[in-house]
Coordinates of C-alpha atoms in Angstrom, one line a residue:
Chain P
M21 CA -15.4 -68.9 34.0
N22 CA -16.2 -69.0 37.7
P23 CA -20.0 -69.1 37.9
Y24 CA -20.0 -67.8 41.5
Q25 CA -18.0 -64.7 40.7
P26 CA -20.0 -61.4 40.6
V27 CA -19.0 -58.6 38.3
P28 CA -18.7 -55.2 40.1
A29 CA -21.5 -52.8 39.1
E30 CA -21.8 -49.2 40.1
L31 CA -25.1 -48.0 41.3
V32 CA -25.9 -45.0 39.1
E33 CA -29.5 -44.1 40.0
I34 CA -32.1 -45.0 42.5
I35 CA -35.8 -44.5 41.5
E36 CA -38.5 -44.7 44.1
E37 CA -41.4 -46.5 42.3
S38 CA -43.8 -47.0 45.2
P39 CA -43.6 -47.0 49.0
T40 CA -42.3 -50.6 48.9
I41 CA -40.6 -50.9 45.5
T42 CA -37.4 -49.2 44.2
T43 CA -35.6 -49.4 40.9
Y44 CA -31.8 -49.5 40.9
R45 CA -29.9 -48.6 37.7
L46 CA -26.6 -50.4 37.5
S47 CA -23.6 -50.0 35.3
P48 CA -21.6 -53.2 35.4
E49 CA -17.8 -53.1 34.9
K50 CA -18.4 -55.2 31.7
P51 CA -21.8 -55.4 30.0
I52 CA -24.1 -58.3 31.1
P53 CA -26.4 -58.7 28.1
F54 CA -29.5 -60.7 28.9
A55 CA -32.6 -62.0 27.2
T56 CA -35.9 -60.7 28.6
G57 CA -37.1 -62.9 31.4
Q58 CA -33.7 -64.2 32.3
F59 CA -32.5 -63.3 35.8
V60 CA -29.3 -62.2 37.5
E61 CA -28.0 -62.6 41.1
L62 CA -27.6 -59.1 42.6
C63 CA -25.1 -59.0 45.4
V64 CA -24.7 -56.5 48.2
P65 CA -21.1 -57.0 49.3
G66 CA -20.8 -58.7 52.6
V67 CA -24.6 -59.1 53.0
G68 CA -25.5 -61.6 50.4
E69 CA -27.3 -62.2 47.1
A70 CA -30.8 -62.4 45.8
P71 CA -32.1 -63.3 42.3
F72 CA -34.0 -60.7 40.2
T73 CA -35.2 -60.4 36.6
P74 CA -34.0 -57.1 35.2
S75 CA -36.9 -54.7 34.5
S76 CA -35.0 -52.8 31.8
S77 CA -35.0 -53.4 28.1
P78 CA -32.8 -56.3 26.9
L79 CA -31.8 -54.0 24.0
V80 CA -29.8 -51.8 26.4
K81 CA -26.5 -53.5 27.0
E82 CA -24.4 -51.1 29.0
E83 CA -26.7 -50.7 31.9
M84 CA -29.5 -52.6 33.6
E85 CA -32.3 -51.8 35.9
I86 CA -33.5 -54.0 38.7
S87 CA -36.8 -53.2 40.5
I88 CA -36.9 -54.5 44.0
M89 CA -39.5 -55.0 46.7
H90 CA -38.0 -54.6 50.1
V91 CA -38.9 -57.8 52.0
G92 CA -35.7 -59.6 52.9
E93 CA -32.2 -59.1 54.2
V94 CA -30.5 -58.1 51.0
T95 CA -33.4 -55.9 49.8
N96 CA -33.8 -54.1 53.1
H97 CA -30.1 -53.4 53.2
L98 CA -30.4 -51.9 49.7
K99 CA -33.2 -49.6 50.9
E100 CA -31.6 -48.5 54.1
K101 CA -27.8 -48.4 53.5
T102 CA -27.2 -48.1 49.7
Q103 CA -26.4 -44.9 47.9
V104 CA -25.7 -43.8 44.3
G105 CA -22.0 -44.5 43.7
D106 CA -21.9 -47.7 45.7
V107 CA -20.5 -50.8 44.1
L108 CA -22.7 -53.8 44.0
G109 CA -22.1 -57.2 42.4
V110 CA -24.0 -58.8 39.5
R111 CA -23.6 -62.3 38.0
G112 CA -25.6 -63.9 35.3
P113 CA -27.7 -63.8 33.3
Y114 CA -29.1 -67.2 34.1
G115 CA -31.9 -69.5 33.0
E116 CA -34.5 -69.4 30.3
G117 CA -36.3 -66.1 29.5
Y118 CA -39.4 -65.5 27.4
P119 CA -39.3 -67.4 24.1
L120 CA -40.0 -64.3 21.9
E121 CA -39.5 -66.3 18.7
E122 CA -42.4 -68.6 19.7
F123 CA -44.6 -65.6 20.5
K124 CA -44.3 -64.1 17.0
G125 CA -47.4 -63.9 15.0
K126 CA -49.5 -64.6 18.1
D127 CA -51.8 -62.8 20.5
V128 CA -49.8 -62.2 23.7
Y129 CA -52.0 -62.0 26.8
I130 CA -50.1 -60.7 29.9
A131 CA -51.3 -60.7 33.5
G132 CA -49.2 -59.0 36.1
G133 CA -49.5 -58.2 39.8
G134 CA -47.5 -55.9 42.1
V135 CA -43.7 -56.1 41.7
G136 CA -44.4 -58.7 39.0
L137 CA -44.6 -55.8 36.6
A138 CA -40.8 -55.6 36.8
P139 CA -39.9 -58.5 34.6
L140 CA -43.0 -57.7 32.5
R141 CA -41.7 -54.2 31.8
S142 CA -38.6 -55.7 30.3
L143 CA -40.8 -58.0 28.2
I144 CA -43.1 -55.2 27.1
Y145 CA -40.0 -53.2 26.0
A146 CA -38.9 -56.2 24.0
L147 CA -42.3 -56.6 22.4
L148 CA -42.7 -52.9 21.6
A149 CA -39.3 -52.9 19.9
D150 CA -40.7 -55.3 17.4
I151 CA -44.4 -54.8 17.9
D152 CA -45.5 -55.6 14.3
S153 CA -44.3 -59.2 14.7
Y154 CA -47.0 -59.9 17.3
K155 CA -50.7 -60.0 16.6
N156 CA -52.1 -58.2 19.7
V157 CA -50.5 -57.5 23.0
R158 CA -52.8 -57.2 25.9
V159 CA -51.6 -56.4 29.4
K160 CA -53.8 -56.8 32.5
F161 CA -52.1 -55.3 35.6
G162 CA -53.2 -55.3 39.2
A163 CA -51.7 -53.4 42.2
R164 CA -52.7 -53.4 45.8
N165 CA -53.8 -49.7 45.6
P166 CA -53.2 -46.7 43.3
E167 CA -50.0 -45.8 45.2
A168 CA -48.6 -49.2 44.6
I169 CA -48.7 -48.9 40.8
I170 CA -45.1 -48.8 39.6
Y171 CA -43.6 -47.3 36.5
K172 CA -46.2 -44.6 36.5
D173 CA -44.7 -42.7 33.6
E174 CA -44.4 -45.7 31.3
V175 CA -47.9 -46.9 32.4
E176 CA -49.3 -43.5 31.4
K177 CA -47.5 -43.7 28.0
W178 CA -48.7 -47.2 27.3
L179 CA -52.3 -46.3 28.2
K180 CA -52.2 -43.4 25.8
G181 CA -50.5 -45.2 23.0
D182 CA -52.1 -47.7 20.7
E183 CA -49.3 -50.3 20.3
L184 CA -50.6 -52.4 23.2
E185 CA -53.8 -52.7 25.1
L186 CA -53.2 -52.0 28.8
Q187 CA -55.8 -52.3 31.5
L188 CA -55.3 -51.5 35.2
T189 CA -57.0 -52.5 38.4
V190 CA -56.4 -52.0 42.1
D191 CA -57.4 -54.4 44.8
S192 CA -58.8 -51.5 46.8
A193 CA -59.1 -47.8 46.2
E194 CA -60.8 -47.1 49.5
D195 CA -58.4 -44.3 50.6
Y196 CA -57.9 -42.9 47.1
P197 CA -60.9 -40.9 46.1
D198 CA -59.1 -39.7 42.9
W199 CA -58.9 -43.2 41.5
D200 CA -61.5 -43.6 38.8
G201 CA -60.3 -46.9 37.4
E202 CA -61.2 -50.5 38.0
E203 CA -61.3 -51.9 41.5
G204 CA -60.8 -55.6 42.2
V205 CA -58.1 -58.2 41.9
V206 CA -56.5 -58.7 38.5
T207 CA -58.5 -61.8 37.6
T208 CA -61.7 -59.6 37.6
I209 CA -60.4 -57.8 34.5
M210 CA -59.2 -60.9 32.7
E211 CA -62.0 -61.3 30.2
D212 CA -61.5 -60.7 26.5
P213 CA -63.9 -62.0 24.0
D214 CA -61.6 -60.8 21.2
A215 CA -58.4 -62.5 22.4
D216 CA -57.3 -65.2 20.1
I217 CA -56.9 -67.9 22.8
E218 CA -56.5 -70.9 20.6
S219 CA -53.3 -69.9 18.9
G220 CA -52.2 -67.3 21.5
V221 CA -49.9 -67.3 24.4
S222 CA -50.3 -66.0 27.9
V223 CA -47.8 -64.7 30.4
V224 CA -48.2 -64.4 34.2
C225 CA -45.9 -62.7 36.7
G226 CA -46.7 -61.6 40.2
P227 CA -46.8 -62.7 43.8
P228 CA -47.5 -66.5 44.2
I229 CA -51.1 -66.1 45.2
M230 CA -51.8 -63.9 42.2
M231 CA -49.9 -66.3 39.9
K232 CA -52.1 -69.1 41.2
F233 CA -55.4 -67.4 40.6
A234 CA -54.4 -65.8 37.3
T235 CA -53.3 -69.3 36.0
L236 CA -56.6 -70.8 37.0
K237 CA -58.4 -67.9 35.3
L238 CA -56.4 -68.4 32.1
L239 CA -57.2 -72.2 32.1
D240 CA -60.8 -71.2 32.6
M241 CA -60.6 -68.8 29.6
G242 CA -59.4 -71.7 27.5
Y243 CA -55.6 -71.5 27.5
D244 CA -53.9 -74.9 27.6
P245 CA -51.3 -75.4 30.3
D246 CA -48.5 -75.3 27.6
Q247 CA -49.7 -71.8 26.5
I248 CA -49.3 -70.3 29.9
Y249 CA -45.8 -68.9 30.7
L250 CA -45.1 -68.4 34.3
S251 CA -42.2 -66.5 35.8
M252 CA -41.4 -68.7 38.7
E253 CA -39.9 -67.6 42.0
K254 CA -38.0 -69.9 44.3
N255 CA -35.0 -69.7 46.6
M256 CA -32.1 -69.5 44.1
S257 CA -28.6 -69.5 45.6
C258 CA -26.2 -70.6 42.9
G259 CA -28.3 -69.6 39.8
V260 CA -26.7 -72.4 37.7
G261 CA -28.6 -75.5 38.5
K262 CA -26.3 -77.0 41.2
C263 CA -27.2 -75.9 44.7
G264 CA -30.6 -77.6 44.7
H265 CA -32.7 -75.0 46.5
C266 CA -35.1 -73.9 43.7
G267 CA -36.2 -77.4 42.7
I268 CA -39.7 -78.1 41.6
G269 CA -40.0 -81.8 40.7
P270 CA -37.2 -82.6 38.2
Y271 CA -36.7 -78.9 37.3
Y272 CA -34.5 -76.3 38.8
V273 CA -36.2 -72.9 38.4
C274 CA -32.8 -71.2 37.9
K275 CA -31.8 -73.5 35.0
H276 CA -35.0 -74.7 33.4
G277 CA -36.8 -71.5 34.2
P278 CA -37.5 -68.9 35.6
V279 CA -39.9 -68.7 32.7
M280 CA -41.7 -72.1 32.5
T281 CA -44.9 -73.2 31.0
Y282 CA -47.5 -74.5 33.4
D283 CA -47.8 -77.9 31.8
K284 CA -44.4 -78.8 33.2
L285 CA -45.3 -77.8 36.7
E286 CA -49.0 -78.6 37.1
D287 CA -48.3 -82.1 38.5
Y288 CA -46.1 -81.0 41.3
D289 CA -47.2 -79.5 44.6
E290 CA -45.5 -76.4 46.1
V291 CA -45.6 -74.6 42.7
F292 CA -47.3 -71.6 44.0
D293 CA -46.3 -72.0 47.7
Chain I
M24 CA -12.5 -104.2 30.4
D25 CA -9.0 -105.6 30.8
Q26 CA -8.4 -107.7 33.9
Y27 CA -5.1 -109.0 35.4
K28 CA -4.0 -111.1 38.3
V29 CA -1.5 -109.7 40.7
T30 CA 0.0 -110.5 44.2
A31 CA -0.5 -108.5 47.4
G32 CA 3.1 -107.3 47.0
E33 CA 2.2 -105.8 43.6
I34 CA -0.7 -103.9 45.0
N35 CA 1.7 -102.4 47.5
R36 CA 3.9 -101.4 44.7
L37 CA 1.0 -99.8 42.9
L38 CA 0.2 -97.8 46.0
K39 CA 3.8 -96.7 46.4
S40 CA 3.9 -95.6 42.8
Q41 CA 0.7 -93.6 43.2
A42 CA 2.0 -92.1 46.4
E43 CA 5.0 -90.8 44.5
K44 CA 3.0 -88.8 42.0
S45 CA -0.1 -87.9 44.0
R46 CA -1.6 -87.6 47.5
L47 CA -2.8 -91.1 48.3
I48 CA -5.8 -91.6 50.6
I49 CA -6.6 -95.0 52.0
P50 CA -9.2 -96.4 54.4
I51 CA -8.3 -97.6 57.9
E52 CA -10.6 -99.3 60.4
E53 CA -11.1 -97.1 63.5
G54 CA -13.4 -98.9 65.9
E55 CA -16.6 -99.7 64.0
Q56 CA -16.1 -97.1 61.3
V57 CA -13.7 -96.9 58.4
E58 CA -11.9 -93.6 58.4
L59 CA -9.6 -92.2 55.7
K60 CA -6.0 -91.2 56.0
E61 CA -2.8 -90.6 54.1
F62 CA -1.0 -93.7 53.0
R63 CA 2.1 -94.8 54.8
E64 CA 4.5 -97.3 53.3
N65 CA 4.0 -100.1 55.8
D66 CA 0.2 -100.2 55.5
N67 CA -1.1 -103.7 54.9
P68 CA -2.8 -103.7 51.5
S69 CA -4.9 -106.8 52.0
L70 CA -6.5 -105.2 55.0
I71 CA -7.5 -102.0 53.1
V72 CA -8.7 -103.9 50.1
D73 CA -11.1 -105.9 52.3
S74 CA -12.2 -103.0 54.6
F75 CA -15.8 -101.9 54.7
R76 CA -16.7 -98.7 52.7
P77 CA -15.3 -95.5 54.3
Y78 CA -17.6 -93.5 56.5
D79 CA -17.0 -90.3 54.5
P80 CA -18.7 -89.9 51.1
L81 CA -16.4 -89.6 48.1
K82 CA -17.9 -86.2 47.2
T83 CA -15.9 -84.7 50.1
F84 CA -12.8 -84.9 47.8
L85 CA -14.6 -83.2 44.8
M86 CA -16.6 -80.4 46.5
S87 CA -15.4 -79.9 50.1
P88 CA -18.0 -79.1 52.8
F89 CA -16.8 -75.6 53.1
E90 CA -14.8 -74.0 50.3
E91 CA -14.0 -70.5 49.1
V92 CA -15.3 -70.0 45.6
A93 CA -15.1 -66.3 45.0
T94 CA -13.8 -63.0 46.3
F95 CA -15.0 -59.5 45.7
P96 CA -14.1 -57.1 44.2
E97 CA -10.7 -58.6 43.5
K98 CA -11.1 -62.0 41.9
M99 CA -9.5 -64.9 43.7
S100 CA -6.7 -66.8 41.9
E101 CA -7.4 -70.2 40.4
I102 CA -7.4 -73.0 42.8
E103 CA -4.7 -75.6 43.2
A104 CA -5.9 -79.2 42.9
P105 CA -3.0 -81.5 43.4
N106 CA -3.2 -85.0 42.0
L107 CA -5.2 -87.2 44.3
T108 CA -5.5 -91.0 44.4
L109 CA -8.4 -92.4 46.4
F110 CA -8.0 -96.1 47.3
G111 CA -10.6 -98.4 48.8
F112 CA -13.9 -96.7 48.0
K113 CA -16.6 -99.2 46.9
A114 CA -18.9 -99.3 43.9
C115 CA -21.6 -97.4 45.9
S116 CA -19.3 -94.4 46.1
T117 CA -17.9 -94.5 42.6
N118 CA -21.3 -95.1 41.0
H119 CA -22.6 -91.7 41.8
I120 CA -19.7 -89.7 40.5
R121 CA -21.9 -89.9 37.3
L122 CA -24.6 -87.9 39.1
L123 CA -22.1 -85.3 40.6
D124 CA -20.6 -84.9 37.1
E125 CA -24.0 -84.4 35.6
I126 CA -24.8 -81.6 38.0
M127 CA -21.5 -79.9 38.5
L128 CA -20.1 -80.2 34.9
D129 CA -22.9 -79.0 32.8
D130 CA -21.9 -77.4 29.5
E131 CA -23.1 -73.9 30.3
W132 CA -21.8 -73.1 33.8
P133 CA -19.4 -75.8 34.9
D134 CA -18.2 -75.6 38.5
V135 CA -14.5 -74.8 37.9
F136 CA -13.5 -76.0 41.4
Y137 CA -15.1 -79.4 41.0
R138 CA -13.8 -79.7 37.4
K139 CA -10.2 -79.2 38.5
R140 CA -10.4 -81.7 41.3
R141 CA -12.2 -84.2 39.0
E142 CA -9.5 -83.9 36.4
N143 CA -6.8 -84.7 38.9
L144 CA -8.6 -87.5 40.7
F145 CA -7.5 -91.1 40.3
I146 CA -9.7 -93.8 41.7
I147 CA -8.7 -97.3 42.8
S148 CA -11.9 -98.9 44.0
C149 CA -12.4 -102.3 45.6
D150 CA -15.1 -105.0 45.4
C151 CA -17.1 -105.4 48.6
V152 CA -16.2 -108.2 50.8
E153 CA -17.9 -107.2 53.9
V154 CA -21.6 -106.7 54.0
R155 CA -23.1 -104.7 56.9
D156 CA -26.8 -104.5 57.7
T157 CA -27.0 -101.0 56.4
C158 CA -26.0 -102.1 52.9
F159 CA -28.8 -102.1 50.2
C160 CA -27.2 -101.2 46.9
T161 CA -29.1 -104.1 45.2
E162 CA -32.4 -102.6 46.1
V163 CA -31.7 -99.5 44.0
G164 CA -30.5 -101.3 40.9
L165 CA -26.8 -101.4 41.7
K166 CA -24.2 -104.1 42.6
P167 CA -21.5 -104.4 45.3
Y168 CA -18.9 -104.3 42.6
P169 CA -18.3 -101.7 39.8
T170 CA -20.8 -101.8 36.9
T171 CA -21.1 -98.2 35.9
G172 CA -17.5 -97.1 35.3
N173 CA -16.1 -94.1 37.0
F174 CA -13.1 -95.8 38.4
D175 CA -9.6 -96.0 37.0
L176 CA -8.6 -99.3 38.6
N177 CA -10.7 -101.8 40.6
I178 CA -9.3 -104.5 42.8
S179 CA -11.1 -107.7 43.6
H180 CA -9.8 -110.0 46.4
L181 CA -10.4 -113.6 45.4
N182 CA -9.0 -116.2 47.9
D183 CA -5.2 -115.4 48.0
Q184 CA -5.2 -113.5 44.7
F185 CA -6.0 -110.0 43.6
I186 CA -7.6 -109.1 40.3
I187 CA -7.2 -105.7 38.8
T188 CA -9.8 -104.4 36.4
V189 CA -8.8 -101.4 34.3
G190 CA -11.5 -98.8 34.0
S191 CA -9.7 -96.0 32.1
E192 CA -6.7 -95.0 30.0
E193 CA -5.2 -93.4 33.1
G194 CA -5.6 -96.8 34.8
H195 CA -3.5 -98.5 32.1
R196 CA -0.9 -95.8 32.3
A197 CA -0.7 -96.1 36.1
L198 CA -0.2 -99.9 35.8
A199 CA 2.6 -99.4 33.3
E200 CA 4.3 -96.7 35.4
A201 CA 4.3 -98.9 38.4
S202 CA 5.8 -101.7 36.3
L203 CA 3.5 -104.2 37.9
N204 CA 3.9 -107.9 37.2
L205 CA 0.5 -108.4 35.5
Q206 CA -0.6 -111.9 34.8
E207 CA -3.4 -113.0 32.4
I208 CA -6.3 -114.4 34.2
S209 CA -7.8 -117.8 33.3
D210 CA -11.4 -118.5 32.5
E211 CA -11.6 -120.4 35.8
I212 CA -10.6 -117.3 37.8
R213 CA -13.0 -115.2 35.8
E214 CA -15.8 -117.7 36.8
N215 CA -14.7 -117.8 40.4
L216 CA -14.8 -114.0 40.6
Q217 CA -18.2 -114.0 39.1
E218 CA -19.4 -116.5 41.6
Q219 CA -17.9 -114.6 44.5
R220 CA -19.5 -111.4 43.3
Q221 CA -22.8 -113.2 42.9
E222 CA -22.5 -114.6 46.5
I223 CA -21.9 -111.1 47.9
T224 CA -24.8 -109.7 45.8
E225 CA -27.1 -112.4 47.2
R226 CA -26.1 -111.5 50.8
V227 CA -27.0 -107.9 50.2
K228 CA -30.3 -108.9 48.6
N229 CA -31.3 -111.4 51.2
Q230 CA -30.7 -109.1 54.1
N231 CA -33.1 -106.6 52.5
D232 CA -35.8 -109.1 51.6
D233 CA -38.1 -107.9 54.5
Y234 CA -38.2 -104.4 53.2
G235 CA -39.6 -105.6 49.9
I236 CA -38.5 -102.5 48.0
D237 CA -40.1 -102.5 44.6
E238 CA -37.8 -102.4 41.6
K239 CA -39.9 -99.5 40.3
I240 CA -40.0 -97.7 43.6
H241 CA -40.3 -94.4 41.7
E242 CA -43.9 -95.2 40.9
P243 CA -45.2 -95.4 44.4
V244 CA -43.0 -92.5 45.4
R245 CA -44.7 -90.4 42.8
E246 CA -48.2 -91.7 43.4
N247 CA -48.3 -92.0 47.2
R248 CA -47.4 -88.6 48.3
D249 CA -49.8 -88.7 51.3
A250 CA -48.2 -91.9 52.7
G251 CA -48.3 -91.8 56.5
V252 CA -44.7 -92.8 56.8
F253 CA -43.5 -89.2 56.2
A254 CA -45.4 -87.8 59.2
E255 CA -44.4 -90.9 61.2
K256 CA -40.7 -90.4 60.6
A257 CA -41.0 -86.6 61.1
E258 CA -41.8 -87.3 64.7
D259 CA -38.4 -88.9 65.2
C260 CA -36.3 -86.7 62.9
V261 CA -34.2 -84.0 64.7
E262 CA -33.5 -82.1 61.5
C263 CA -29.7 -82.4 61.8
G264 CA -29.3 -82.9 58.1
G265 CA -26.7 -85.6 58.7
C266 CA -28.5 -87.9 56.1
N267 CA -27.8 -85.3 53.4
L268 CA -24.3 -84.5 54.4
V269 CA -23.0 -88.0 54.4
C270 CA -25.0 -89.0 51.3
S271 CA -23.1 -90.2 48.3
S272 CA -25.6 -88.5 46.0
C273 CA -26.6 -85.3 47.7
Y274 CA -24.9 -82.3 46.2
C275 CA -26.9 -79.3 47.6
F276 CA -25.0 -76.3 48.9
Y277 CA -25.5 -72.6 49.5
L278 CA -23.3 -69.6 48.9
A279 CA -22.4 -67.7 52.0
D280 CA -20.6 -64.4 52.0
R281 CA -18.3 -63.1 54.7
E282 CA -17.6 -59.4 54.8
V283 CA -13.9 -58.5 54.7
G284 CA -13.8 -54.7 54.8
E285 CA -15.6 -52.0 52.8
E286 CA -17.5 -53.4 49.8
A287 CA -15.4 -56.6 49.9
F288 CA -16.2 -60.2 50.8
R289 CA -15.2 -63.8 50.5
R290 CA -17.7 -66.2 49.2
F291 CA -18.0 -69.8 50.5
R292 CA -19.8 -72.8 49.0
V293 CA -21.2 -74.7 52.0
W294 CA -23.0 -78.0 52.0
D295 CA -26.7 -77.7 52.8
S296 CA -29.5 -80.0 53.7
C297 CA -33.1 -80.0 52.3
Q298 CA -34.2 -81.1 55.8
Y299 CA -33.5 -77.7 57.3
N300 CA -36.5 -75.3 57.4
A301 CA -34.5 -72.5 55.9
Y302 CA -33.4 -74.5 52.9
A303 CA -36.1 -73.3 50.5
R304 CA -37.0 -70.1 52.3
L305 CA -37.7 -67.0 50.3
A306 CA -37.4 -63.4 51.1
G307 CA -40.2 -62.5 53.5
D308 CA -39.7 -65.8 55.3
E309 CA -42.2 -67.8 53.2
T310 CA -41.2 -71.4 52.5
P311 CA -42.8 -74.0 50.3
R312 CA -42.1 -76.8 52.7
P313 CA -42.8 -75.4 56.2
M314 CA -43.6 -78.9 57.7
L315 CA -40.8 -81.4 58.4
M316 CA -43.0 -84.1 56.9
Q317 CA -42.9 -82.2 53.6
R318 CA -39.1 -81.9 53.7
I319 CA -38.7 -85.6 54.4
R320 CA -41.0 -86.3 51.5
H321 CA -39.0 -83.9 49.3
R322 CA -35.8 -85.8 50.1
I323 CA -37.3 -89.1 49.1
A324 CA -39.1 -87.6 46.0
H325 CA -36.0 -86.0 44.8
K326 CA -33.9 -89.1 45.0
F327 CA -36.5 -91.6 43.8
D328 CA -38.8 -89.7 41.5
Y329 CA -37.2 -86.4 40.2
L330 CA -33.7 -87.7 39.6
K331 CA -35.0 -90.9 38.1
E332 CA -37.0 -88.8 35.7
S333 CA -34.0 -86.6 34.8
F334 CA -31.3 -89.2 34.5
D335 CA -33.0 -92.6 34.6
Y336 CA -31.3 -93.7 37.8
Y337 CA -32.0 -93.1 41.4
G338 CA -30.4 -90.4 43.5
C339 CA -29.4 -93.2 46.0
V340 CA -26.7 -95.8 45.8
G341 CA -27.8 -97.9 48.8
C342 CA -24.5 -97.2 50.7
G343 CA -26.4 -96.9 53.9
R344 CA -24.4 -93.9 55.2
C345 CA -27.6 -92.0 56.0
I346 CA -28.7 -94.9 58.1
S347 CA -25.5 -95.0 60.1
A348 CA -25.5 -91.2 60.5
C349 CA -29.1 -90.8 61.8
P350 CA -29.3 -90.1 65.5
A351 CA -33.0 -90.9 65.4
D352 CA -32.4 -94.3 63.8
I353 CA -34.4 -93.4 60.7
D354 CA -33.8 -96.0 58.0
I355 CA -34.4 -94.8 54.5
R356 CA -35.5 -98.4 53.6
E357 CA -38.4 -98.1 56.0
L358 CA -39.4 -94.8 54.3
L359 CA -39.5 -96.6 51.0
Q360 CA -41.3 -99.5 52.5
G361 CA -43.9 -97.1 54.0
V362 CA -44.4 -95.4 50.7
Q363 CA -45.3 -98.7 49.1
K364 CA -48.1 -99.4 51.5

């Protein structure tokens, strides 16, 4: 099979999540089953490709959702020129996702920021589908402001339900008088005396600066580097460990990641740059 | 490995036989450089056996600099990869087919274009006879004659004799098909060959003595990331990427799409260089290595630390192509020397 060949995928729905983030629901010509945390290359014909971890449940095979922050050439083109019915390209899935088998029986402590909730939503779906297999699932999520919180319906549902413990915070609620939740960056709500740190696992996904400080916070809380699962983001062109761009030390994020434990990365610079 | 003695005329016969069943590329001296061209019948085999290594890296024939690798939405047809014989590459070039194979032919997502070319490639390498001042294979743990396989036949020129070493089953078959007059070699010839190889090896070693490159160069490369030499060389570097493009070991590329009508495109795999600022750039224009000094360090660290850790050999064969190519006269040996300080 040609690893550089995308599969045509019809765009079936566009969901505005926040002023800067949109979810695209795609129906690939043939199903592209993925494990939660793996990524795909989404291709806008003639414009280019970019890597994304699907935000939908890995249990849904026929369709996939990809949540995108509009910051680059491909993503801005998606926002400005793409409509329902357009045909995009998808190839993958690539890399290593979250090792759910290793999470079983353990406390799962998840820290997310901004668009980082996209891969985490997929992970949360996967955890909820088999929630009795995990001890406690705690999710700490931070957004820039109340308007920037994505997946508002799901978030609402998770807050009400008792299957997982979700706590939200916003960096600033200055212009949002209705916000009655926490204010401050996500690390300010990352304290849990009840969390079983010793035999637990932690997961971090978000913008690089958030990942850096959340990782430091987790280390501070007592997690060992090999208990901290990071969703790494680097420039990934081929997706299959050949083109070189996403290298960190001896690893290619596309092949050995994107989900990688911090112990593999801590000795290399540029991890969070 | 089996070895036989043949005459110059027999080598010519071998080449003609290969030319009948494959495209045959041989080196030819053009001014100071050695270029590659299609074989013609009256080419003088002893000249091409003794020539210096070709200017172009061998990877050119396995993953071309600019190549179509996908079309959308209609899939492209499978590529044609006619049989190809490469004659005259040296051990520095053949050594690192093992690295290219490792990267391009992984079990999960093999590069089908590379695989097809690789399957149809026949390599007749030659021992080094000429040593130029850019040669330093001995400083990265290699020899100026084949030691790591990845050739089908190798030719050593010893006085007025030629010795063929067979490196693969395909090599045996090619000899049989060319009906060469193969003679057993005596222990004396074997010893003479060893002596000649030793002598060439010493010449390469001696001319690199002043650089004093540590056998375990990966250690200082890992430990001495703040070495001043990176910033020093960054002042001279013009970011042309030539060092990567001519490198025997570099394999980086990017995928570039060209629009060809509504919702349709052609995708090309294009060689890339980690010395370019855009190489590791992310959406939003952030890059982990905004400074040229960081990119030069990355090139050295990837070759001498990361690949060593992954595969237990360096991502450098000491062929010196990057030294010849650099318009700023940056010598990778000086970088390594600087890292050791």
